CSV table of N, CA and C in Angstrom, one decimal:
chain,number,residue,atom,x,y,z
Y,1,GLN,N,122.7,108.5,98.0
Y,1,GLN,CA,121.4,109.3,97.9
Y,1,GLN,C,120.4,108.5,97.1
Y,2,VAL,N,119.2,108.3,97.6
Y,2,VAL,CA,118.1,107.6,97.0
Y,2,VAL,C,117.0,108.6,96.7
Y,3,HIS,N,116.6,108.6,95.4
Y,3,HIS,CA,115.5,109.5,95.0
Y,3,HIS,C,114.2,108.7,95.0
Y,4,VAL,N,113.2,109.2,95.7
Y,4,VAL,CA,111.9,108.6,95.8
Y,4,VAL,C,110.8,109.4,95.2
Y,5,VAL,N,110.0,108.9,94.4
Y,5,VAL,CA,109.0,109.6,93.7
Y,5,VAL,C,107.7,108.9,93.7
Y,6,GLU,N,106.6,109.5,94.2
Y,6,GLU,CA,105.3,108.9,94.2
Y,6,GLU,C,104.4,109.4,93.1
Y,7,SER,N,103.4,108.6,92.7
Y,7,SER,CA,102.5,109.1,91.7
Y,7,SER,C,101.2,108.3,91.9
Y,8,GLY,N,100.1,108.8,91.3
Y,8,GLY,CA,98.9,108.1,91.2
Y,8,GLY,C,97.8,108.6,92.1
Y,9,GLY,N,98.0,109.7,92.9
Y,9,GLY,CA,97.0,110.2,93.7
Y,9,GLY,C,95.9,110.8,92.9
Y,10,GLY,N,94.8,111.3,93.6
Y,10,GLY,CA,93.7,111.9,92.9
Y,10,GLY,C,92.5,112.0,93.8
Y,11,LEU,N,91.4,112.3,93.1
Y,11,LEU,CA,90.1,112.5,93.8
Y,11,LEU,C,89.2,111.3,93.4
Y,12,VAL,N,88.7,110.6,94.4
Y,12,VAL,CA,87.8,109.5,94.2
Y,12,VAL,C,86.7,109.5,95.1
Y,13,GLN,N,85.6,108.9,94.7
Y,13,GLN,CA,84.4,108.8,95.6
Y,13,GLN,C,84.6,107.6,96.6
Y,14,ALA,N,83.9,107.8,97.7
Y,14,ALA,CA,83.9,106.7,98.7
Y,14,ALA,C,83.5,105.4,98.1
Y,15,GLY,N,84.3,104.3,98.4
Y,15,GLY,CA,84.0,103.0,97.9
Y,15,GLY,C,84.9,102.7,96.6
Y,16,GLY,N,85.5,103.8,96.1
Y,16,GLY,CA,86.3,103.6,94.9
Y,16,GLY,C,87.7,103.1,95.2
Y,17,SER,N,88.5,103.1,94.2
Y,17,SER,CA,89.9,102.5,94.3
Y,17,SER,C,90.9,103.5,93.6
Y,18,LEU,N,92.1,103.4,94.1
Y,18,LEU,CA,93.2,104.1,93.5
Y,18,LEU,C,94.5,103.2,93.6
Y,19,ARG,N,95.4,103.3,92.7
Y,19,ARG,CA,96.7,102.7,92.9
Y,19,ARG,C,97.8,103.7,92.9
Y,20,LEU,N,98.6,103.7,93.9
Y,20,LEU,CA,99.7,104.6,94.0
Y,20,LEU,C,101.0,103.8,93.6
Y,21,SER,N,101.9,104.5,93.0
Y,21,SER,CA,103.2,103.9,92.6
Y,21,SER,C,104.3,104.8,93.2
Y,22,CYS,N,105.4,104.1,93.5
Y,22,CYS,CA,106.5,104.8,94.0
Y,22,CYS,C,107.8,104.1,93.5
Y,23,THR,N,108.6,105.0,92.9
Y,23,THR,CA,109.9,104.5,92.4
Y,23,THR,C,111.0,105.0,93.2
Y,24,ALA,N,112.0,104.2,93.4
Y,24,ALA,CA,113.2,104.6,94.2
Y,24,ALA,C,114.5,104.3,93.4
Y,25,SER,N,115.4,105.2,93.3
Y,25,SER,CA,116.6,105.0,92.6
Y,25,SER,C,117.6,104.1,93.3
Y,26,GLY,N,118.6,103.6,92.6
Y,26,GLY,CA,119.6,102.8,93.3
Y,26,GLY,C,119.6,101.4,92.7
Y,27,ARG,N,120.8,100.8,92.7
Y,27,ARG,CA,121.0,99.5,92.1
Y,27,ARG,C,120.6,98.3,93.1
Y,28,THR,N,120.4,98.7,94.3
Y,28,THR,CA,120.1,97.6,95.3
Y,28,THR,C,118.7,97.8,95.9
Y,29,PHE,N,117.7,98.2,95.0
Y,29,PHE,CA,116.3,98.4,95.4
Y,29,PHE,C,115.8,97.2,96.1
Y,30,SER,N,116.1,96.0,95.7
Y,30,SER,CA,115.5,94.8,96.3
Y,30,SER,C,115.9,94.7,97.8
Y,31,THR,N,116.9,95.3,98.2
Y,31,THR,CA,117.3,95.3,99.6
Y,31,THR,C,116.6,96.3,100.5
Y,32,TYR,N,115.9,97.3,99.8
Y,32,TYR,CA,115.3,98.3,100.6
Y,32,TYR,C,114.0,97.8,101.2
Y,33,THR,N,113.7,98.2,102.4
Y,33,THR,CA,112.3,98.1,102.9
Y,33,THR,C,111.6,99.4,102.4
Y,34,MET,N,110.5,99.2,101.8
Y,34,MET,CA,109.7,100.3,101.3
Y,34,MET,C,108.4,100.5,102.1
Y,35,GLY,N,108.3,101.7,102.6
Y,35,GLY,CA,107.1,102.0,103.4
Y,35,GLY,C,106.2,103.0,102.8
Y,36,TRP,N,104.9,102.9,103.1
Y,36,TRP,CA,103.9,103.9,102.8
Y,36,TRP,C,103.4,104.5,104.1
Y,37,PHE,N,103.3,105.8,104.1
Y,37,PHE,CA,102.8,106.6,105.2
Y,37,PHE,C,101.8,107.5,104.7
Y,38,ARG,N,101.0,108.1,105.6
Y,38,ARG,CA,100.1,109.2,105.1
Y,38,ARG,C,100.0,110.2,106.2
Y,39,GLN,N,99.6,111.4,105.8
Y,39,GLN,CA,99.4,112.6,106.7
Y,39,GLN,C,98.1,113.2,106.4
Y,40,PRO,N,97.1,112.9,107.2
Y,40,PRO,CA,95.8,113.6,107.0
Y,40,PRO,C,95.9,115.1,107.3
Y,41,PRO,N,95.0,115.9,106.8
Y,41,PRO,CA,95.0,117.3,107.1
Y,41,PRO,C,95.0,117.6,108.6
Y,42,GLY,N,96.0,118.3,109.1
Y,42,GLY,CA,96.1,118.7,110.5
Y,42,GLY,C,96.5,117.7,111.5
Y,43,LYS,N,96.9,116.5,110.9
Y,43,LYS,CA,97.3,115.4,111.8
Y,43,LYS,C,98.7,115.0,111.6
Y,44,GLU,N,99.2,114.1,112.5
Y,44,GLU,CA,100.5,113.6,112.4
Y,44,GLU,C,100.6,112.5,111.3
Y,45,ARG,N,101.9,112.3,110.8
Y,45,ARG,CA,102.1,111.3,109.8
Y,45,ARG,C,101.9,109.9,110.5
Y,46,GLU,N,101.3,109.1,109.7
Y,46,GLU,CA,100.9,107.7,110.3
Y,46,GLU,C,101.3,106.6,109.3
Y,47,PHE,N,101.6,105.5,109.9
Y,47,PHE,CA,102.0,104.3,109.1
Y,47,PHE,C,100.8,103.8,108.3
Y,48,VAL,N,101.1,103.3,107.1
Y,48,VAL,CA,100.1,102.6,106.3
Y,48,VAL,C,100.5,101.2,106.0
Y,49,ALA,N,101.7,101.0,105.5
Y,49,ALA,CA,102.1,99.6,105.1
Y,49,ALA,C,103.6,99.6,104.8
Y,50,THR,N,104.2,98.5,105.0
Y,50,THR,CA,105.6,98.3,104.7
Y,50,THR,C,105.8,97.0,104.0
Y,51,HIS,N,106.8,97.0,103.1
Y,51,HIS,CA,107.2,95.8,102.4
Y,51,HIS,C,108.7,95.6,102.4
Y,52,ARG,N,109.1,94.5,103.0
Y,52,ARG,CA,110.5,94.1,103.0
Y,52,ARG,C,110.7,92.9,102.1
Y,53,TRP,N,111.5,93.0,101.1
Y,53,TRP,CA,111.7,91.9,100.2
Y,53,TRP,C,112.5,90.8,100.8
Y,54,SER,N,112.1,89.6,100.5
Y,54,SER,CA,112.8,88.4,101.0
Y,54,SER,C,112.7,87.3,100.0
Y,55,GLY,N,113.7,87.2,99.1
Y,55,GLY,CA,113.8,86.0,98.2
Y,55,GLY,C,112.5,85.8,97.5
Y,56,GLY,N,111.8,84.8,97.9
Y,56,GLY,CA,110.6,84.4,97.2
Y,56,GLY,C,109.3,85.2,97.4
Y,57,GLY,N,109.5,86.2,98.2
Y,57,GLY,CA,108.3,87.0,98.4
Y,57,GLY,C,108.6,88.3,99.2
Y,58,GLY,N,108.0,88.4,100.4
Y,58,GLY,CA,108.3,89.6,101.2
Y,58,GLY,C,107.6,89.5,102.5
Y,59,PHE,N,108.0,90.4,103.4
Y,59,PHE,CA,107.4,90.6,104.7
Y,59,PHE,C,106.5,91.8,104.5
Y,60,ILE,N,105.3,91.7,104.8
Y,60,ILE,CA,104.3,92.8,104.6
Y,60,ILE,C,103.6,93.1,105.9
Y,61,ASN,N,103.4,94.3,106.2
Y,61,ASN,CA,102.7,94.7,107.4
Y,61,ASN,C,101.8,95.9,107.1
Y,62,TYR,N,100.6,95.9,107.6
Y,62,TYR,CA,99.6,96.9,107.4
Y,62,TYR,C,99.1,97.5,108.7
Y,63,ALA,N,98.8,98.8,108.6
Y,63,ALA,CA,98.1,99.4,109.7
Y,63,ALA,C,96.7,98.8,109.8
Y,64,ASP,N,96.2,98.7,111.1
Y,64,ASP,CA,94.8,98.1,111.3
Y,64,ASP,C,93.8,98.8,110.4
Y,65,SER,N,93.9,100.1,110.3
Y,65,SER,CA,92.9,100.9,109.6
Y,65,SER,C,92.8,100.6,108.1
Y,66,VAL,N,93.8,100.0,107.5
Y,66,VAL,CA,93.8,99.7,106.1
Y,66,VAL,C,93.8,98.2,105.8
Y,67,GLU,N,94.0,97.4,106.8
Y,67,GLU,CA,94.1,95.9,106.6
Y,67,GLU,C,92.9,95.4,105.9
Y,68,GLY,N,93.1,94.6,104.8
Y,68,GLY,CA,91.9,94.1,104.1
Y,68,GLY,C,91.4,95.0,103.0
Y,69,ARG,N,91.8,96.2,103.0
Y,69,ARG,CA,91.4,97.2,101.9
Y,69,ARG,C,92.6,97.6,101.0
Y,70,PHE,N,93.7,97.7,101.6
Y,70,PHE,CA,94.9,98.1,100.9
Y,70,PHE,C,95.9,96.9,100.7
Y,71,THR,N,96.6,96.9,99.6
Y,71,THR,CA,97.5,95.9,99.3
Y,71,THR,C,98.8,96.5,98.7
Y,72,VAL,N,99.9,96.2,99.3
Y,72,VAL,CA,101.2,96.7,98.9
Y,72,VAL,C,101.9,95.5,98.1
Y,73,SER,N,102.6,95.9,97.0
Y,73,SER,CA,103.3,95.0,96.2
Y,73,SER,C,104.5,95.7,95.6
Y,74,ARG,N,105.5,95.0,95.1
Y,74,ARG,CA,106.6,95.6,94.5
Y,74,ARG,C,107.1,94.8,93.3
Y,75,ASP,N,107.8,95.6,92.4
Y,75,ASP,CA,108.4,95.0,91.2
Y,75,ASP,C,109.9,95.5,91.3
Y,76,ASN,N,110.7,94.6,91.7
Y,76,ASN,CA,112.1,95.0,91.9
Y,76,ASN,C,112.8,95.3,90.6
Y,77,ALA,N,112.3,94.7,89.5
Y,77,ALA,CA,112.9,94.9,88.2
Y,77,ALA,C,112.7,96.4,87.7
Y,78,LYS,N,111.6,96.9,88.3
Y,78,LYS,CA,111.3,98.3,87.9
Y,78,LYS,C,111.5,99.3,89.0
Y,79,ASN,N,112.2,98.8,90.1
Y,79,ASN,CA,112.4,99.7,91.3
Y,79,ASN,C,111.2,100.4,91.8
Y,80,THR,N,110.1,99.7,91.8
Y,80,THR,CA,108.8,100.3,92.1
Y,80,THR,C,108.0,99.5,93.1
Y,81,VAL,N,107.3,100.2,94.0
Y,81,VAL,CA,106.4,99.6,94.9
Y,81,VAL,C,105.1,100.2,94.7
Y,82,TYR,N,104.0,99.5,94.9
Y,82,TYR,CA,102.7,99.9,94.6
Y,82,TYR,C,101.8,99.8,95.9
Y,83,LEU,N,100.8,100.7,95.9
Y,83,LEU,CA,99.8,100.6,97.0
Y,83,LEU,C,98.4,100.6,96.3
Y,84,GLN,N,97.8,99.5,96.3
Y,84,GLN,CA,96.5,99.3,95.8
Y,84,GLN,C,95.5,99.6,96.9
Y,85,MET,N,94.7,100.6,96.7
Y,85,MET,CA,93.7,101.1,97.7
Y,85,MET,C,92.3,100.8,97.2
Y,86,ASN,N,91.6,100.0,97.9
Y,86,ASN,CA,90.2,99.6,97.6
Y,86,ASN,C,89.3,100.1,98.7
Y,87,SER,N,88.0,100.1,98.4
Y,87,SER,CA,87.0,100.5,99.4
Y,87,SER,C,87.4,101.7,100.2
Y,88,LEU,N,87.8,102.7,99.4
Y,88,LEU,CA,88.3,104.0,100.1
Y,88,LEU,C,87.2,104.7,100.8
Y,89,LYS,N,87.6,105.3,101.9
Y,89,LYS,CA,86.7,106.0,102.8
Y,89,LYS,C,87.2,107.4,102.9
Y,90,PRO,N,86.3,108.4,103.3
Y,90,PRO,CA,86.7,109.8,103.4
Y,90,PRO,C,87.8,109.9,104.4
Y,91,GLU,N,87.9,109.1,105.4
Y,91,GLU,CA,89.0,109.2,106.4
Y,91,GLU,C,90.3,108.7,105.8
Y,92,ASP,N,90.3,108.2,104.6
Y,92,ASP,CA,91.6,107.9,104.0
Y,92,ASP,C,92.2,109.1,103.3
Y,93,THR,N,91.5,110.2,103.3
Y,93,THR,CA,92.0,111.4,102.7
Y,93,THR,C,93.3,111.9,103.4
Y,94,ALA,N,94.3,112.1,102.6
Y,94,ALA,CA,95.6,112.4,103.2
Y,94,ALA,C,96.6,112.6,102.0
Y,95,VAL,N,97.8,113.2,102.4
Y,95,VAL,CA,99.0,113.1,101.5
Y,95,VAL,C,99.6,111.8,101.8
Y,96,TYR,N,99.8,111.0,100.8
Y,96,TYR,CA,100.5,109.7,100.9
Y,96,TYR,C,101.9,109.8,100.5
Y,97,LEU,N,102.8,109.3,101.4
Y,97,LEU,CA,104.2,109.4,101.2
Y,97,LEU,C,104.8,108.0,101.1
Y,98,CYS,N,105.8,107.9,100.3
Y,98,CYS,CA,106.6,106.6,100.1
Y,98,CYS,C,107.9,106.9,100.7
Y,99,ALA,N,108.5,105.9,101.3
Y,99,ALA,CA,109.8,106.1,102.0
Y,99,ALA,C,110.6,104.8,101.8
Y,100,ALA,N,112.0,105.0,101.8
Y,100,ALA,CA,112.9,103.9,101.6
Y,100,ALA,C,113.8,103.8,102.8
Y,101,ASP,N,113.9,102.5,103.3
Y,101,ASP,CA,114.8,102.2,104.4
Y,101,ASP,C,115.9,101.4,103.8
Y,102,VAL,N,117.1,101.9,103.5
Y,102,VAL,CA,118.1,101.2,102.8
Y,102,VAL,C,118.8,100.2,103.7
Y,103,ASN,N,118.5,100.2,105.0
Y,103,ASN,CA,119.1,99.3,105.9
Y,103,ASN,C,118.2,98.0,106.0
Y,104,GLY,N,117.1,98.0,105.3
Y,104,GLY,CA,116.3,96.8,105.3
Y,104,GLY,C,115.6,96.4,106.6
Y,105,ARG,N,115.4,97.3,107.4
Y,105,ARG,CA,114.6,97.0,108.7
Y,105,ARG,C,113.2,96.8,108.3
Y,106,TYR,N,112.4,96.4,109.2
Y,106,TYR,CA,111.0,96.1,109.0
Y,106,TYR,C,110.2,96.9,110.1
Y,107,SER,N,109.9,98.1,109.7
Y,107,SER,CA,109.5,99.1,110.8
Y,107,SER,C,108.3,99.9,110.4
Y,108,ARG,N,107.5,100.3,111.4
Y,108,ARG,CA,106.4,101.1,111.2
Y,108,ARG,C,106.8,102.6,111.6
Y,109,TRP,N,108.0,102.8,112.0
Y,109,TRP,CA,108.4,104.1,112.5
Y,109,TRP,C,109.0,105.0,111.4
Y,110,PRO,N,108.4,106.2,111.1
Y,110,PRO,CA,109.0,107.0,110.1
Y,110,PRO,C,110.5,107.3,110.3
Y,111,ALA,N,110.9,107.4,111.5
Y,111,ALA,CA,112.3,107.7,111.8
Y,111,ALA,C,113.3,106.7,111.2
Y,112,ASP,N,112.8,105.5,111.0
Y,112,ASP,CA,113.6,104.4,110.5
Y,112,ASP,C,113.8,104.4,108.9
Y,113,TYR,N,113.1,105.4,108.3
Y,113,TYR,CA,113.2,105.5,106.8
Y,113,TYR,C,114.0,106.7,106.5
Y,114,GLU,N,115.1,106.5,105.7
Y,114,GLU,CA,116.0,107.6,105.4
Y,114,GLU,C,115.6,108.5,104.3
Y,115,TYR,N,114.9,107.9,103.3
Y,115,TYR,CA,114.6,108.7,102.1
Y,115,TYR,C,113.1,108.8,101.9
Y,116,TRP,N,112.6,109.9,101.5
Y,116,TRP,CA,111.2,110.2,101.4
Y,116,TRP,C,110.9,110.9,100.1
Y,117,GLY,N,109.7,110.5,99.5
Y,117,GLY,CA,109.2,111.3,98.4
Y,117,GLY,C,108.5,112.5,98.9
Y,118,GLN,N,108.0,113.3,97.9
Y,118,GLN,CA,107.3,114.5,98.2
Y,118,GLN,C,105.8,114.3,98.6
Y,119,GLY,N,105.3,113.1,98.2
Y,119,GLY,CA,104.0,112.8,98.6
Y,119,GLY,C,103.0,113.0,97.4
Y,120,THR,N,101.9,112.4,97.5
Y,120,THR,CA,100.8,112.5,96.5
Y,120,THR,C,99.5,112.6,97.2
Y,121,GLN,N,98.7,113.5,96.8
Y,121,GLN,CA,97.4,113.8,97.5
Y,121,GLN,C,96.3,112.8,97.1
Y,122,VAL,N,95.7,112.2,98.1
Y,122,VAL,CA,94.5,111.3,97.8
Y,122,VAL,C,93.3,112.0,98.6
Y,123,THR,N,92.3,112.2,97.8
Y,123,THR,CA,91.1,112.8,98.4
Y,123,THR,C,89.9,111.9,98.1
Y,124,VAL,N,89.2,111.5,99.2
Y,124,VAL,CA,88.1,110.6,99.0
Y,124,VAL,C,86.8,111.4,99.4
Y,125,SER,N,85.9,111.6,98.5
Y,125,SER,CA,84.7,112.3,98.8
Y,125,SER,C,83.6,111.4,99.2
Y,126,SER,N,82.7,111.9,100.0
Y,126,SER,CA,81.6,111.1,100.6
Y,126,SER,C,80.4,111.2,99.7
């Protein structure tokens, strides 16, 4: 069982920044692929970014809607992955969820992630 916890959400004006953090339990965190997803009000859950660790760095993939504005990074020593969100837009308003794939796949699909956090609310005002 892997316990996933997000933090760092809040209310921000358009154009502002927020950094989300996500910690996951387990001794083999470095082998997990960590994904960020979001669920806007009344909409389906959607992919934001994924980070699969690989030795000297990692494989990172972003949704087109956040490419160039959001940056995902991780600190394996702290079992933590971060999502730095810059130039936020009102359409970025959503519950942001962090998920762990302990099988180390490199996927955009929520079904490939076994463990999920409860989510953290991000609200961007215009």
